Every structure is written in structure tokens, then in C-alpha cells.
XYZ file of C-alpha atoms in Angstrom:
271
model
C -24.342 -37.407 31.883
C -21.575 -37.725 29.220
C -22.606 -35.437 27.179
C -23.669 -32.480 29.237
C -19.810 -32.933 30.079
C -18.721 -32.179 26.267
C -21.603 -29.544 25.761
C -19.955 -27.983 29.396
C -16.135 -28.480 27.257
C -17.386 -26.776 24.383
C -18.991 -23.984 25.437
C -16.105 -23.036 27.560
C -13.951 -23.488 24.743
C -16.044 -20.707 22.909
C -15.943 -18.440 25.118
C -12.093 -18.502 25.615
C -11.755 -17.632 21.899
C -14.679 -14.381 22.387
C -12.450 -13.859 25.504
C -9.200 -13.884 23.358
C -10.518 -11.346 20.676
C -11.970 -9.527 23.219
C -8.461 -9.438 24.235
C -7.124 -8.143 21.194
C -9.181 -5.739 20.726
C -7.927 -4.445 23.825
C -4.931 -4.121 23.844
C -5.081 -2.621 19.961
C -7.367 0.501 21.490
C -4.744 2.845 20.186
C -3.607 1.388 17.470
C -3.883 3.556 14.282
C -6.349 2.318 11.873
C -7.264 -1.512 14.013
C -10.469 -2.253 13.662
C -12.592 -4.957 16.127
C -13.510 -8.595 15.485
C -16.611 -10.285 17.220
C -17.191 -13.559 17.392
C -20.002 -15.102 16.250
C -21.247 -18.727 17.888
C -23.360 -21.790 16.323
C -24.671 -25.047 17.861
C -23.169 -28.294 16.818
C -25.396 -31.451 16.002
C -28.781 -31.680 17.913
C -29.615 -35.603 18.789
C -33.097 -37.239 18.821
C -34.278 -38.671 22.105
C -36.807 -41.431 20.451
C -37.057 -42.359 17.176
C -41.354 -41.916 17.047
C -42.678 -38.145 17.503
C -46.015 -40.178 17.942
C -48.019 -40.997 21.217
C -49.707 -44.391 22.687
C -52.594 -43.246 20.450
C -50.314 -43.374 17.183
C -51.321 -39.864 16.981
C -48.000 -37.312 16.365
C -46.820 -35.402 18.868
C -46.699 -30.792 18.568
C -42.541 -30.977 19.547
C -40.114 -33.933 19.383
C -37.607 -34.138 21.347
C -33.779 -32.904 20.957
C -31.157 -32.303 22.534
C -28.186 -29.761 21.472
C -24.162 -31.509 21.636
C -22.717 -27.819 22.653
C -21.381 -24.508 20.266
C -18.602 -23.648 18.262
C -17.175 -20.795 17.587
C -18.977 -19.858 13.509
C -16.122 -16.642 12.556
C -14.916 -14.151 13.995
C -15.769 -10.766 12.045
C -13.468 -7.325 11.765
C -16.458 -4.683 11.237
C -14.598 -2.117 9.231
C -16.534 0.934 10.569
C -15.149 4.582 10.391
C -12.382 4.767 13.805
C -11.974 8.806 15.599
C -10.343 10.995 13.541
C -7.098 12.430 15.549
C -5.248 15.346 14.157
C -2.000 15.416 14.196
C 1.407 17.750 13.217
C 2.489 15.794 10.771
C 2.590 16.581 7.285
C 2.726 12.709 6.398
C -0.514 11.679 8.427
C -2.886 10.767 6.981
C -6.152 9.669 7.764
C -9.160 7.970 4.636
C -12.941 8.984 5.111
C -14.899 6.640 3.857
C -14.222 2.719 2.739
C -11.270 3.234 0.972
C -7.080 1.318 1.930
C -4.047 2.559 0.796
C -1.940 0.582 -0.919
C 1.646 -0.712 0.181
C 3.925 -2.811 -1.481
C 5.403 -6.234 0.169
C 9.457 -7.316 0.083
C 7.944 -10.093 -2.071
C 6.501 -7.433 -4.629
C 2.705 -8.630 -3.762
C 0.354 -5.516 -2.921
C -0.587 -5.570 1.171
C -3.662 -3.065 2.089
C -4.142 -0.369 5.307
C -5.532 2.193 7.123
C -2.930 3.408 8.495
C -1.985 6.555 6.816
C 1.357 6.895 9.261
C 4.003 7.425 6.264
C 6.876 9.101 6.484
C 9.866 9.524 3.002
C 12.258 7.389 2.205
C 16.059 8.155 0.786
C 16.504 6.981 -2.303
C 18.655 7.022 -5.567
C 15.549 7.463 -6.960
C 14.287 10.099 -5.293
C 12.379 10.612 -1.822
C 9.876 7.139 -1.552
C 6.196 7.728 0.530
C 6.161 4.796 3.098
C 4.731 3.364 6.038
C 6.568 3.076 8.949
C 8.317 -0.968 7.925
C 10.074 0.922 5.480
C 7.185 -0.282 2.394
C 6.326 1.940 -0.768
C 2.825 3.465 -0.639
C 0.969 2.400 -4.179
C -0.192 5.405 -6.484
C -3.138 5.394 -9.223
C -0.233 4.189 -11.665
C 0.429 0.858 -9.657
C 3.864 2.149 -8.740
C 5.306 3.875 -5.923
C 4.916 7.201 -4.949
C 8.893 8.848 -5.733
C 9.236 12.597 -5.202
C 11.907 14.288 -6.115
C 15.240 14.851 -3.466
C 15.038 18.577 -4.494
C 11.325 19.365 -2.672
C 10.615 19.897 0.849
C 7.788 18.032 1.671
C 6.930 20.173 4.616
C 5.963 22.076 1.464
C 4.029 18.857 0.319
C -0.150 18.814 1.025
C -3.125 16.548 -0.354
C -6.386 17.014 -1.220
C -9.528 14.931 -0.467
C -9.096 13.493 -4.064
C -5.596 12.620 -2.725
C -3.504 14.152 -5.350
C -0.430 15.591 -4.548
C 0.239 19.219 -4.610
C 3.485 21.364 -4.059
C 3.495 25.310 -2.278
C 6.958 26.462 -3.775
C 9.320 29.640 -2.460
C 6.578 32.392 -3.996
C 3.511 30.461 -2.704
C 2.818 29.771 -6.586
C 0.562 25.571 -6.253
C 1.461 22.755 -8.287
C 0.365 19.804 -9.014
C 3.438 16.609 -8.247
C 1.489 14.016 -10.560
C 1.342 11.874 -7.530
C -2.033 10.687 -6.256
C -2.969 8.161 -3.987
C -4.272 4.694 -5.335
C -6.789 3.944 -2.681
C -8.939 0.598 -3.523
C -12.187 -0.522 -1.938
C -13.422 -4.281 -1.289
C -16.835 -5.482 -1.603
C -15.866 -7.611 1.473
C -13.772 -5.651 3.770
C -14.135 -8.099 6.037
C -12.944 -11.374 4.292
C -9.591 -9.917 4.263
C -7.032 -11.429 6.244
C -4.788 -9.355 8.993
C -1.290 -9.945 8.705
C 1.299 -7.887 11.142
C 1.748 -3.707 11.293
C -1.842 -3.386 10.348
C -1.619 -5.002 7.000
C -4.227 -6.800 5.610
C -4.466 -9.292 2.131
C -7.056 -9.838 -0.647
C -8.593 -12.929 -0.231
C -11.338 -15.067 -1.960
C -14.039 -13.718 0.459
C -13.048 -10.361 0.101
C -13.127 -9.913 -3.963
C -10.650 -8.340 -5.553
C -9.855 -4.474 -5.077
C -11.644 -1.838 -6.489
C -9.606 0.656 -7.627
C -11.077 4.153 -6.603
C -10.093 6.364 -9.348
C -11.378 4.157 -12.860
C -14.413 2.121 -10.770
C -17.245 4.745 -11.197
C -19.412 2.574 -9.355
C -18.420 2.915 -6.220
C -18.124 6.061 -2.942
C -14.891 7.681 -3.445
C -13.513 8.260 0.245
C -11.922 11.603 1.011
C -8.100 11.450 2.238
C -7.682 13.811 5.512
C -4.336 15.473 5.686
C -2.403 15.977 9.494
C -5.115 13.692 10.394
C -4.995 9.855 11.798
C -7.619 6.762 11.573
C -7.870 5.430 15.202
C -9.309 2.423 16.196
C -12.869 1.982 16.136
C -13.028 0.309 19.890
C -15.169 1.324 22.047
C -13.020 0.457 25.629
C -15.739 0.228 27.568
C -18.245 -2.439 25.410
C -15.114 -4.716 25.442
C -15.460 -4.523 28.641
C -19.053 -5.755 28.897
C -18.755 -7.984 26.835
C -15.495 -9.300 28.615
C -17.535 -9.745 31.691
C -19.936 -11.447 29.853
C -18.502 -13.931 28.293
C -16.486 -14.878 31.842
C -19.668 -15.396 33.259
C -20.865 -17.403 30.819
C -17.328 -19.532 30.675
C -18.267 -19.820 34.471
C -21.386 -21.357 34.064
C -19.530 -23.708 31.240
C -17.659 -24.779 34.249
C -20.590 -24.916 36.759
C -21.990 -27.999 34.029
C -18.777 -30.044 33.779
C -18.731 -30.128 38.161
C -22.263 -30.227 38.640
C -22.255 -33.877 35.642
C -18.886 -34.890 38.019
C -20.386 -34.791 41.247
C -24.023 -36.453 39.633
C -21.513 -38.936 37.780
C -19.736 -39.698 41.231
C -22.787 -40.111 42.999
C -24.171 -42.620 40.302
C -20.882 -44.704 40.751
C -20.926 -44.583 44.644
C -24.382 -46.661 44.522
C -24.835 -49.895 46.349
C -27.373 -52.635 45.246
């Protein structure tokens, strides 16, 4: 009965982690570029109830007696499926169709990755720098921030499917700005470390970033202008998962209550 107390407690803790993950998914249902997370469980160690697995005649039993010790959270995995493409009127909104990521440079000089393409232009001494909502510059294929001349009109900037920037002059002549997005891919995007602000960091689990412009072995992503990628969270599915997790939490709490009542009855026995 003491074992059942700890088993029920492990189940409640695991289901609480599931509810926490589901609530985070629901809270980010409208976050641009957010990727939903799912919780995976695994069983804890098993104990043998019998040291020998033979019957009274010494013959092996067809089954052995084992009892489990509960459950624990094995992993919380991000699912990098394509989100809905939402149309916007902003000329500097971009969405990725494919498995690529935008690169941005953080304050400490390190590189972070994101699927959130809500960018803007920041005025500086060197020109107009393309940056995200936090002011971090967006990195191009040359490994440097994407900077335009101060004299250009941002409303005349366009981007083709491959992520190259073009400019339409006053005479409607289109010329190249010699800039392009430095899109990267990862062998295991689920291994990326999530930071704040829809930013991601590379880890040993995710592998090193692979530059799409230089790696011919990967399928190239498409960049869509005046689009943003919505989250891939399905609110209905998350609500169903929330109900399932809540019921499992209640069942584990009933296990603890039943075990407590049985222990109380055992303590009240009189010889």
C-alpha cells in the first residue's frame, strides 16, 4: 500500500507536467511561429514479487510477477510542423514555407534562430537594419546583418521565394539589393533550446545549422512576403488533451485516497 501511494503521486506529478505543457500551448495559440509541445512518459523501475519463477513442481512459470513503481516525464518534444500562413499588409512581414529558420544576432554576438518573420527597419549610422521586434538584426547569407542604404524607400522592397531582396525604382525598374536571408536548417529541430521571444538556440541535440544557400543536399525553403506563420497549435486538440490529463490526474489522486483509507483500516485492526 505504501508503494501505491508513491505510484499515485508519480502519476499526479507526470499529469501536472502534461497540464502545464498544454496550458503553454493554449496560451501561445496566436503567437507567430510558435511550435506546440507534447509530453511523453515512461514507466519507472519494476519490482519482482517473487525471486523464483517456478511452481511447486519446479517447472518454470509462464509469467513472472512484477509490479511497477509509477510513471515519469520522459521528454517534452516540440513539433515543427507547418503553421497556417496568415496574410498581412506589412511589406516587412515574412513567412517560411519549409523547414528553414531565420537567423538573428543577439546582444552578446551569438546567433539565435526563429520562425517569426515579423521584421522592421531600424535607423542607424550605417543605414537601415532589418531587425526583429526586439531589435536584434537579421543575418544574411554572408553572415552579416542585412543593412540597406538610408536613401531607399522600404515600401519598394520586395523578396522573392528564395529570400533575395529586390528594389523597385521610381521608373518601376527592379534591381537587386545584393541581400538575401541566411536561412538555415537543422538535422533535429526538436533538439533546439527555446529562448524567450520566439527565439531558439542550437544545441548538441539539434546539430549544427546547415546553410540552405550552401548545402545542396537539403530541400530549400520558400520565403513568402506579406505573410506570417501562425502557431501550429490546434485549440480543439489541446482542449481534448487537457480533459484527458485532468481525468488521469483525478484517477491518480483517487489511488492515493484509496491507499490512505486501506492503511487507516489496517491501523485500526484489533487483535
